[in-house]
CSV table of C-alpha atoms in Angstrom, one decimal:
chain,number,residue,atom,x,y,z
A,147,UNK,CA,-11.7,-22.9,-25.7
A,148,UNK,CA,-11.9,-21.8,-29.3
A,149,UNK,CA,-9.2,-20.2,-31.2
A,150,UNK,CA,-9.5,-18.1,-34.4
A,151,UNK,CA,-7.5,-19.5,-37.3
A,152,UNK,CA,-4.2,-18.0,-38.3
A,153,UNK,CA,-5.8,-15.9,-41.1
A,154,UNK,CA,-8.3,-14.4,-38.7
A,155,UNK,CA,-11.2,-15.3,-41.1
A,156,UNK,CA,-12.9,-17.9,-39.0
A,157,UNK,CA,-13.2,-19.7,-35.7
A,158,UNK,CA,-11.8,-23.2,-35.2
A,159,UNK,CA,-12.8,-25.3,-32.2
A,160,UNK,CA,-10.1,-26.7,-29.9
A,161,UNK,CA,-9.8,-30.5,-30.0
A,162,UNK,CA,-12.6,-32.4,-28.3
A,163,UNK,CA,-11.3,-33.6,-24.9
A,164,UNK,CA,-13.0,-37.0,-25.6
A,165,UNK,CA,-15.9,-38.9,-24.1
A,166,UNK,CA,-16.1,-38.7,-20.3
A,167,UNK,CA,-13.5,-35.9,-20.1
A,168,UNK,CA,-14.3,-32.3,-19.2
A,169,UNK,CA,-12.5,-29.3,-20.8
A,170,UNK,CA,-9.7,-28.0,-18.7
A,171,UNK,CA,-10.8,-25.7,-15.9
A,172,UNK,CA,-7.7,-23.6,-16.6
A,173,UNK,CA,-7.0,-23.4,-20.4
A,174,UNK,CA,-3.5,-23.2,-21.9
A,175,UNK,CA,-4.1,-19.6,-22.9
A,176,UNK,CA,-4.4,-18.7,-19.2
A,177,UNK,CA,-1.2,-20.5,-18.4
A,178,UNK,CA,0.6,-18.6,-21.2
A,179,UNK,CA,-0.7,-15.3,-20.0
A,180,UNK,CA,0.4,-16.2,-16.5
A,181,UNK,CA,3.9,-16.9,-17.8
A,182,UNK,CA,3.9,-13.4,-19.4
A,183,UNK,CA,2.8,-11.8,-16.2
A,184,UNK,CA,5.3,-13.7,-14.1
A,185,UNK,CA,8.2,-12.5,-16.2
A,186,UNK,CA,6.9,-9.0,-16.5
A,187,UNK,CA,6.2,-8.8,-12.7
A,188,UNK,CA,9.8,-9.7,-12.0
A,189,UNK,CA,10.8,-6.6,-13.9
A,190,UNK,CA,8.1,-4.3,-12.5
A,191,UNK,CA,8.6,-5.4,-8.9
A,192,UNK,CA,12.4,-4.9,-9.1
A,193,UNK,CA,11.7,-1.2,-9.7
A,194,UNK,CA,8.8,-1.0,-7.2
A,195,UNK,CA,10.9,-2.6,-4.5
A,196,UNK,CA,13.5,0.1,-4.6
A,197,UNK,CA,11.6,3.1,-5.9
A,198,UNK,CA,10.3,4.4,-2.5
A,199,UNK,CA,13.7,4.4,-0.9
A,200,UNK,CA,15.3,5.7,-4.1
A,201,UNK,CA,13.1,8.8,-4.3
A,202,UNK,CA,12.7,9.5,-0.5
A,203,UNK,CA,16.2,8.6,0.8
A,204,UNK,CA,18.3,8.9,-2.4
A,205,UNK,CA,16.7,12.0,-4.0
A,206,UNK,CA,15.4,13.6,-0.8
A,207,UNK,CA,11.8,13.9,-2.0
A,208,UNK,CA,9.1,14.7,0.6
A,209,UNK,CA,6.2,12.2,1.4
A,210,UNK,CA,3.9,14.5,-0.7
A,211,UNK,CA,6.3,14.2,-3.6
A,212,UNK,CA,6.4,10.5,-3.3
A,213,UNK,CA,2.6,10.5,-3.1
A,214,UNK,CA,2.5,12.2,-6.5
A,215,UNK,CA,4.8,9.5,-7.9
A,216,UNK,CA,2.9,6.7,-6.4
A,217,UNK,CA,-0.3,8.2,-7.6
A,218,UNK,CA,1.1,8.2,-11.1
A,219,UNK,CA,1.8,4.5,-10.6
A,220,UNK,CA,-1.9,3.9,-9.8
A,221,UNK,CA,-3.7,6.6,-11.8
A,222,UNK,CA,-2.1,7.6,-15.1
A,223,UNK,CA,-2.6,4.2,-16.6
A,224,UNK,CA,-6.3,4.5,-15.8
A,225,UNK,CA,-6.7,7.3,-18.3
A,226,UNK,CA,-5.9,4.9,-21.1
A,227,UNK,CA,-7.6,1.7,-19.8
A,228,UNK,CA,-11.0,2.6,-21.4
A,229,UNK,CA,-9.3,3.2,-24.7
A,230,UNK,CA,-7.3,0.0,-24.4
A,231,UNK,CA,-10.3,-2.1,-23.5
A,232,UNK,CA,-12.4,-0.7,-26.3
A,233,UNK,CA,-9.6,-1.1,-28.9
A,234,UNK,CA,-9.1,-4.7,-27.9
A,235,UNK,CA,-12.8,-5.4,-28.2
A,236,UNK,CA,-12.9,-4.1,-31.8
A,237,UNK,CA,-13.4,-6.1,-35.0
A,238,UNK,CA,-11.1,-9.1,-35.2
A,239,UNK,CA,-10.6,-9.2,-31.4
A,240,UNK,CA,-7.3,-7.4,-31.1
A,241,UNK,CA,-6.7,-8.3,-27.5
A,242,UNK,CA,-3.2,-9.7,-28.0
A,243,UNK,CA,-2.1,-6.8,-30.2
A,244,UNK,CA,-3.2,-4.1,-27.7
A,245,UNK,CA,-1.8,-6.0,-24.8
A,246,UNK,CA,1.5,-6.5,-26.6
A,247,UNK,CA,1.8,-2.7,-27.2
A,248,UNK,CA,1.3,-2.1,-23.5
A,249,UNK,CA,3.9,-4.7,-22.5
A,250,UNK,CA,6.4,-3.3,-25.0
A,251,UNK,CA,5.9,0.3,-23.9
A,252,UNK,CA,6.5,-0.6,-20.2
A,253,UNK,CA,9.6,-2.6,-21.2
A,254,UNK,CA,11.1,0.4,-23.0
A,255,UNK,CA,10.6,2.7,-20.0
A,256,UNK,CA,12.7,0.7,-17.5
A,257,UNK,CA,16.1,1.7,-19.0
A,258,UNK,CA,14.9,5.3,-19.1
A,259,UNK,CA,15.0,5.4,-15.3
A,260,UNK,CA,18.8,5.4,-15.6
A,261,UNK,CA,18.5,9.0,-16.8
A,262,UNK,CA,15.8,10.1,-14.3
A,263,UNK,CA,17.2,12.0,-11.4
A,264,UNK,CA,14.5,14.7,-10.8
A,265,UNK,CA,10.9,14.6,-9.9
A,266,UNK,CA,9.6,15.8,-13.3
A,267,UNK,CA,11.7,13.3,-15.3
A,268,UNK,CA,10.8,10.4,-13.0
A,269,UNK,CA,7.1,11.4,-13.2
A,270,UNK,CA,7.2,11.4,-17.1
A,271,UNK,CA,8.9,8.0,-17.2
A,272,UNK,CA,6.4,6.5,-14.7
A,273,UNK,CA,3.5,8.0,-16.6
A,274,UNK,CA,4.7,6.3,-19.8
A,275,UNK,CA,5.2,3.0,-17.9
A,276,UNK,CA,1.7,3.2,-16.4
A,277,UNK,CA,0.3,4.0,-19.8
A,278,UNK,CA,1.7,0.7,-21.0
A,279,UNK,CA,0.1,-1.1,-18.0
A,280,UNK,CA,-3.2,0.6,-18.7
A,281,UNK,CA,-3.2,-0.6,-22.3
A,282,UNK,CA,-2.4,-4.2,-21.4
A,283,UNK,CA,-4.5,-4.9,-18.3
A,284,UNK,CA,-8.0,-5.0,-19.7
A,285,UNK,CA,-7.1,-6.9,-22.8
A,286,UNK,CA,-5.2,-9.5,-20.7
A,287,UNK,CA,-8.1,-10.0,-18.3
A,288,UNK,CA,-10.5,-10.1,-21.3
A,289,UNK,CA,-8.5,-13.0,-22.8
A,290,UNK,CA,-8.6,-14.9,-19.5
A,291,UNK,CA,-12.4,-14.4,-19.3
A,292,UNK,CA,-13.0,-15.4,-22.9
A,293,UNK,CA,-10.9,-18.5,-22.8
A,294,UNK,CA,-12.4,-19.9,-19.6
A,295,UNK,CA,-15.8,-21.4,-18.9
A,296,UNK,CA,-17.8,-18.9,-16.7
A,297,UNK,CA,-18.1,-21.4,-13.7
A,298,UNK,CA,-14.3,-21.7,-13.5
A,299,UNK,CA,-13.3,-18.0,-13.9
A,300,UNK,CA,-12.5,-17.4,-10.3
A,301,UNK,CA,-10.1,-20.4,-10.4
A,302,UNK,CA,-8.6,-19.3,-13.7
A,303,UNK,CA,-8.0,-15.8,-12.4
A,304,UNK,CA,-6.6,-17.3,-9.2
A,305,UNK,CA,-4.1,-19.3,-11.2
A,306,UNK,CA,-3.1,-16.3,-13.3
A,307,UNK,CA,-2.7,-14.1,-10.2
A,308,UNK,CA,-0.6,-16.8,-8.5
A,309,UNK,CA,1.8,-16.9,-11.4
A,310,UNK,CA,1.8,-13.1,-11.6
A,311,UNK,CA,2.6,-13.0,-7.8
A,312,UNK,CA,5.4,-15.5,-8.3
A,313,UNK,CA,7.1,-12.8,-10.4
A,314,UNK,CA,6.2,-10.3,-7.6
A,315,UNK,CA,8.0,-12.6,-5.2
A,316,UNK,CA,11.1,-13.0,-7.3
A,317,UNK,CA,11.4,-9.3,-8.3
A,318,UNK,CA,12.3,-7.9,-4.8
A,319,UNK,CA,14.7,-10.8,-4.3
A,320,UNK,CA,16.5,-10.0,-7.6
A,321,UNK,CA,16.6,-6.3,-6.7
A,322,UNK,CA,18.0,-7.1,-3.2
A,323,UNK,CA,20.7,-9.3,-4.8
A,324,UNK,CA,21.6,-6.6,-7.3
A,325,UNK,CA,21.8,-3.9,-4.6
A,326,UNK,CA,24.1,-6.0,-2.5
A,327,UNK,CA,26.3,-7.0,-5.4
A,328,UNK,CA,26.9,-3.7,-7.2
A,329,UNK,CA,28.3,-0.3,-6.5
A,330,UNK,CA,25.7,1.8,-8.4
A,331,UNK,CA,22.9,-0.4,-7.2
A,332,UNK,CA,19.9,1.6,-8.3
A,333,UNK,CA,21.2,1.9,-11.9
A,334,UNK,CA,21.9,-1.8,-12.1
A,335,UNK,CA,18.4,-2.6,-10.9
A,336,UNK,CA,16.9,-0.5,-13.6
A,337,UNK,CA,19.1,-2.0,-16.3
A,338,UNK,CA,18.4,-5.6,-15.4
A,339,UNK,CA,14.7,-4.8,-15.1
A,340,UNK,CA,14.6,-3.6,-18.7
A,341,UNK,CA,16.1,-6.8,-20.0
A,342,UNK,CA,13.6,-9.0,-18.1
A,343,UNK,CA,10.7,-6.9,-19.3
A,344,UNK,CA,11.7,-7.5,-23.0
A,345,UNK,CA,11.7,-11.3,-22.2
A,346,UNK,CA,8.1,-11.0,-21.1
A,347,UNK,CA,7.2,-9.4,-24.5
A,348,UNK,CA,8.9,-12.2,-26.3
A,349,UNK,CA,6.9,-14.8,-24.3
A,350,UNK,CA,3.6,-13.0,-25.2
A,351,UNK,CA,4.5,-13.0,-28.9
A,352,UNK,CA,5.5,-16.7,-29.1
A,353,UNK,CA,3.0,-18.4,-26.8
A,354,UNK,CA,-0.3,-16.5,-26.5
A,355,UNK,CA,-2.9,-17.1,-29.3
A,356,UNK,CA,-3.7,-14.2,-31.6
A,357,UNK,CA,-7.5,-14.6,-31.5
A,358,UNK,CA,-9.6,-15.9,-28.7
A,359,UNK,CA,-13.4,-16.6,-29.0
A,360,UNK,CA,-15.6,-17.1,-26.0
A,361,UNK,CA,-15.4,-20.5,-24.3
A,362,UNK,CA,-18.5,-22.6,-24.8
A,363,UNK,CA,-21.1,-22.2,-22.1
A,364,UNK,CA,-23.0,-25.4,-21.1
A,365,UNK,CA,-26.6,-24.9,-22.0
A,366,UNK,CA,-29.2,-25.2,-19.3
A,367,UNK,CA,-32.0,-27.7,-19.9
A,368,UNK,CA,-34.8,-26.0,-21.8
A,369,UNK,CA,-32.8,-22.8,-22.4
A,370,UNK,CA,-32.1,-21.9,-26.0
A,371,UNK,CA,-28.5,-21.3,-27.1
A,372,UNK,CA,-28.0,-17.5,-27.5
A,373,UNK,CA,-27.3,-16.2,-30.9
A,374,UNK,CA,-23.9,-14.7,-31.7
A,375,UNK,CA,-23.5,-11.0,-30.9
A,376,UNK,CA,-22.2,-8.4,-33.4
A,377,UNK,CA,-18.5,-8.5,-34.0
A,378,UNK,CA,-17.7,-4.8,-33.7
A,379,UNK,CA,-19.0,-3.1,-30.6
A,380,UNK,CA,-19.1,0.7,-30.6
A,381,UNK,CA,-17.6,3.1,-28.1
A,382,UNK,CA,-21.2,4.2,-27.2
A,383,UNK,CA,-22.0,0.5,-26.4
A,384,UNK,CA,-18.9,0.2,-24.2
A,385,UNK,CA,-19.8,3.3,-22.1
A,386,UNK,CA,-23.4,2.2,-22.0
A,387,UNK,CA,-22.3,-0.9,-20.0
A,388,UNK,CA,-22.7,1.2,-16.9
A,389,UNK,CA,-26.5,0.9,-17.4
A,390,UNK,CA,-26.2,-2.8,-16.4
A,391,UNK,CA,-27.0,-3.0,-12.7
A,392,UNK,CA,-24.3,-5.6,-12.0
A,393,UNK,CA,-21.5,-3.7,-13.6
A,394,UNK,CA,-22.6,-0.4,-12.1
A,395,UNK,CA,-22.6,-1.8,-8.6
A,396,UNK,CA,-19.2,-3.3,-9.0
A,397,UNK,CA,-17.7,-0.1,-10.5
A,398,UNK,CA,-19.2,2.0,-7.7
A,399,UNK,CA,-17.9,-0.3,-4.9
A,400,UNK,CA,-14.5,-0.8,-6.4
A,401,UNK,CA,-14.1,3.0,-6.7
A,402,UNK,CA,-15.4,3.7,-3.2
A,403,UNK,CA,-13.1,1.1,-1.6
A,404,UNK,CA,-10.2,2.2,-3.7
A,405,UNK,CA,-10.5,5.7,-2.2
A,406,UNK,CA,-9.6,4.3,1.2
A,407,UNK,CA,-6.9,1.8,0.2
A,408,UNK,CA,-3.4,2.9,1.1
A,409,UNK,CA,-0.9,2.1,-1.5
A,410,UNK,CA,1.6,-0.7,-0.9
A,411,UNK,CA,4.6,1.6,-0.9
A,412,UNK,CA,3.2,3.9,1.8
A,413,UNK,CA,2.3,0.8,3.9
A,414,UNK,CA,5.8,-0.6,3.6
A,415,UNK,CA,7.3,2.8,4.5
A,416,UNK,CA,5.2,2.8,7.7
A,417,UNK,CA,6.2,-0.7,8.5
A,418,UNK,CA,9.9,0.1,8.0
A,419,UNK,CA,9.7,3.1,10.3
A,420,UNK,CA,7.5,1.5,12.9
A,421,UNK,CA,9.6,-1.6,13.0
A,422,UNK,CA,13.0,0.2,12.8
A,423,UNK,CA,14.1,-2.1,9.9
A,424,UNK,CA,17.4,-1.4,8.3
A,425,UNK,CA,17.2,0.3,4.9
A,426,UNK,CA,18.8,-2.5,3.0
A,427,UNK,CA,15.9,-4.8,4.2
A,428,UNK,CA,13.2,-2.6,2.8
A,429,UNK,CA,13.1,-4.4,-0.7
A,430,UNK,CA,12.2,-7.6,1.2
A,431,UNK,CA,9.0,-6.3,2.7
A,432,UNK,CA,6.9,-7.0,-0.5
A,433,UNK,CA,8.0,-10.6,-0.3
A,434,UNK,CA,5.7,-11.3,2.7
A,435,UNK,CA,2.7,-9.9,0.8
A,436,UNK,CA,3.7,-11.7,-2.4
A,437,UNK,CA,4.2,-15.1,-0.6
A,438,UNK,CA,0.8,-15.0,1.0
A,439,UNK,CA,-0.8,-13.9,-2.2
A,440,UNK,CA,0.8,-16.7,-4.1
A,441,UNK,CA,-0.3,-19.3,-1.5
A,442,UNK,CA,-3.9,-18.1,-1.3
A,443,UNK,CA,-4.7,-16.9,-4.8
A,444,UNK,CA,-5.9,-20.2,-6.2
A,445,UNK,CA,-7.8,-21.5,-3.2
A,446,UNK,CA,-9.6,-18.2,-2.6
A,447,UNK,CA,-10.4,-17.9,-6.3
A,448,UNK,CA,-12.0,-21.4,-6.3
A,449,UNK,CA,-13.8,-20.4,-3.0
A,450,UNK,CA,-15.2,-17.3,-4.8
A,451,UNK,CA,-16.6,-19.5,-7.5
A,452,UNK,CA,-18.6,-21.4,-4.9
A,453,UNK,CA,-19.3,-19.0,-2.1
A,454,UNK,CA,-19.8,-15.8,-4.1
A,455,UNK,CA,-17.2,-13.4,-5.7
A,456,UNK,CA,-18.7,-10.2,-4.3
A,457,UNK,CA,-18.8,-11.6,-0.8
A,458,UNK,CA,-15.2,-12.6,-0.9
A,459,UNK,CA,-14.3,-9.2,-2.4
A,460,UNK,CA,-15.9,-7.4,0.6
A,461,UNK,CA,-14.3,-9.9,3.1
A,462,UNK,CA,-10.9,-9.1,1.6
A,463,UNK,CA,-11.3,-5.4,2.5
A,464,UNK,CA,-12.3,-6.5,6.0
A,465,UNK,CA,-9.0,-8.3,6.3
A,466,UNK,CA,-7.1,-5.2,5.1
A,467,UNK,CA,-8.9,-3.1,7.8
A,468,UNK,CA,-7.5,-5.6,10.4
A,469,UNK,CA,-4.0,-5.0,8.9
A,470,UNK,CA,-4.4,-1.2,9.3
A,471,UNK,CA,-5.5,-1.7,12.9
A,472,UNK,CA,-2.5,-3.9,13.6
A,473,UNK,CA,-0.1,-1.2,12.3
A,474,UNK,CA,-1.8,1.3,14.6
A,475,UNK,CA,-1.7,-1.0,17.6
A,476,UNK,CA,1.0,-0.8,20.3
A,477,UNK,CA,2.4,-4.2,19.1
A,478,UNK,CA,5.7,-3.6,17.2
A,479,UNK,CA,8.7,-5.6,16.1
A,480,UNK,CA,9.3,-8.4,13.6
A,481,UNK,CA,6.2,-10.5,14.6
A,482,UNK,CA,3.9,-7.6,14.0
A,483,UNK,CA,5.5,-6.8,10.6
A,484,UNK,CA,5.0,-10.4,9.6
A,485,UNK,CA,1.3,-10.4,10.7
A,486,UNK,CA,0.6,-7.3,8.8
A,487,UNK,CA,2.2,-8.7,5.6
A,488,UNK,CA,0.1,-11.9,6.0
A,489,UNK,CA,-3.1,-9.8,6.2
A,490,UNK,CA,-2.0,-7.7,3.3
A,491,UNK,CA,-1.3,-10.7,1.1
A,492,UNK,CA,-4.7,-12.2,2.0
A,493,UNK,CA,-6.4,-9.0,1.0
A,494,UNK,CA,-4.9,-9.2,-2.5
A,495,UNK,CA,-5.7,-12.9,-2.9
A,496,UNK,CA,-9.4,-12.2,-1.9
A,497,UNK,CA,-9.9,-9.1,-4.1
A,498,UNK,CA,-7.6,-8.9,-7.2
A,499,UNK,CA,-8.5,-11.8,-9.4
A,500,UNK,CA,-11.9,-12.1,-7.7
A,501,UNK,CA,-13.0,-8.7,-8.8
A,502,UNK,CA,-12.0,-9.5,-12.4
A,503,UNK,CA,-14.0,-12.7,-12.3
A,504,UNK,CA,-17.0,-10.9,-11.0
A,505,UNK,CA,-16.7,-8.3,-13.7
A,506,UNK,CA,-16.5,-10.9,-16.4
A,507,UNK,CA,-19.9,-12.4,-15.2
A,508,UNK,CA,-21.5,-8.9,-15.4
A,509,UNK,CA,-20.8,-8.1,-19.1
A,510,UNK,CA,-21.4,-9.8,-22.5
A,511,UNK,CA,-18.5,-11.6,-24.2
A,512,UNK,CA,-17.9,-8.9,-26.9
A,513,UNK,CA,-17.5,-6.3,-24.2
A,514,UNK,CA,-15.1,-8.1,-21.9
A,515,UNK,CA,-12.2,-5.7,-22.5
A,516,UNK,CA,-14.4,-2.6,-22.0
A,517,UNK,CA,-16.1,-4.0,-18.9
A,518,UNK,CA,-12.8,-4.9,-17.3
A,519,UNK,CA,-11.5,-1.4,-18.2
A,520,UNK,CA,-14.5,0.4,-16.6
A,521,UNK,CA,-14.1,-1.3,-13.3
A,522,UNK,CA,-10.3,-1.1,-13.3
A,523,UNK,CA,-10.4,2.6,-14.3
A,524,UNK,CA,-12.7,3.5,-11.4
A,525,UNK,CA,-10.5,1.6,-8.9
A,526,UNK,CA,-7.2,3.0,-10.3
A,527,UNK,CA,-8.4,6.6,-10.3
A,528,UNK,CA,-9.6,6.2,-6.8
A,529,UNK,CA,-6.3,4.8,-5.6
A,530,UNK,CA,-4.5,7.7,-7.4
A,531,UNK,CA,-6.6,10.1,-5.4
A,532,UNK,CA,-5.9,8.2,-2.2
A,533,UNK,CA,-2.1,8.3,-2.8
A,534,UNK,CA,-2.2,12.1,-3.2
A,535,UNK,CA,-4.4,12.6,-0.2
A,536,UNK,CA,-2.4,10.2,2.0
A,537,UNK,CA,0.9,11.8,1.0
A,538,UNK,CA,-0.5,15.2,1.9
A,539,UNK,CA,-2.0,13.9,5.2
A,540,UNK,CA,1.3,12.3,6.1
A,541,UNK,CA,3.1,15.6,5.6
A,542,UNK,CA,0.5,17.5,7.7
A,543,UNK,CA,-0.3,15.0,10.5
A,544,UNK,CA,2.3,12.2,10.3
A,545,UNK,CA,1.9,8.7,9.0
A,546,UNK,CA,0.1,7.1,11.9
A,547,UNK,CA,-2.6,9.8,12.0
A,548,UNK,CA,-3.1,9.6,8.3
A,549,UNK,CA,-3.5,5.8,8.5
A,550,UNK,CA,-6.0,6.1,11.3
A,551,UNK,CA,-8.2,8.5,9.3
A,552,UNK,CA,-7.9,6.2,6.2
A,553,UNK,CA,-8.8,3.1,8.3
A,554,UNK,CA,-12.0,4.9,9.6
A,555,UNK,CA,-13.0,5.8,6.1
A,556,UNK,CA,-12.4,2.2,4.9
A,557,UNK,CA,-14.7,0.9,7.6
A,558,UNK,CA,-17.5,3.2,6.4
A,559,UNK,CA,-16.9,2.5,2.8
A,560,UNK,CA,-17.1,-1.3,3.4
A,561,UNK,CA,-20.5,-0.9,5.1
A,562,UNK,CA,-21.8,1.1,2.1
A,563,UNK,CA,-20.3,-1.4,-0.4
A,564,UNK,CA,-22.0,-4.3,1.4
A,565,UNK,CA,-25.3,-2.5,1.2
A,566,UNK,CA,-24.9,-1.7,-2.5
A,567,UNK,CA,-23.8,-5.2,-3.5
A,568,UNK,CA,-26.3,-7.1,-1.4
A,569,UNK,CA,-29.3,-7.0,-3.7
A,570,UNK,CA,-27.2,-7.9,-6.9
A,571,UNK,CA,-27.3,-11.6,-8.0
A,572,UNK,CA,-23.9,-13.2,-8.1
A,573,UNK,CA,-24.1,-14.8,-11.5
A,574,UNK,CA,-25.7,-13.3,-14.5
A,575,UNK,CA,-27.8,-15.6,-16.7
């Protein structure tokens, strides 16, 4: 790993690991970013864990109204991802600055939920919160890609996602404890969430390097070392990345599969209703997904480096399809709920960090932020559309029928995605 010096005027190599020792497969920068994500996800998942019940049961919103809110969670941030990725790729590599702005904006939004008691106000606060997430996601993934050797990127993203998911595991537990210990439970959850989010910003400022240059790529025998690329990519260059076959295929498939991926909140609502779970246990449902994600993120990330990132990404959606089939099956009760959560967590472990690692291999180093933003934007906008459509379908046909239609569409989408990705080589030269 290489770090720019404190003045931002040059690049200083990290200390030589010494003869006979290899550079760390997971650099310190990745661990620092993982710590930031861990703390931030505790804050975010505290809100996510109680939000469906808060707006549906507490405020009396319809499934369509909740679909709008959930769509904001997945879609509004996508509108600023491209701008965030391009700004981060600009001269001086401003990845940390842009990511910090995103984390800070999300942290400021958490206490504002204390004042939100109607759909328009909640929508506005969530839009600002997702704007912050949209700003930070691409620069964060770009920093992970740049700091890590290409052959270890699946593992590095697996470590980051495991740390991130540790926060997702702790967040619902904290929310559950706060709900049980306080009278005005929802307000207390939002207040504690805001304090934790500010701690995440502090960790970013203190422990993440300000400038990150690409990690050295071992030269193949007989292959010349590539010359450095220009330092300031243009917006036209960033949009033109879709001319690259590898990135275009990934963006198309991520978007297509995102159109048929039911949001976590809707899936948990279905599980709660099908399993007749008490309302106070609802915040614990994400724990099953998070626990499996935490256990499998690193091993599946390392497997993706060896067996192929695109293959594992497609296999993950096959696992999700099995989960949908289990929800629709006659098998109900606690064992069925646990089985669905295991499949749901496996889906995330096989797709989230793996897609980011595959994207990193498809774009040049100077466009890592923009490349991650292009794929992430397509996926997020697709999931926004799916949330709106699923909420409307639930209102018209009921939750089970809406899930059955979505499962059929996912099966078709997976077949198309397998055809699109098949001729694309896994690792770019």
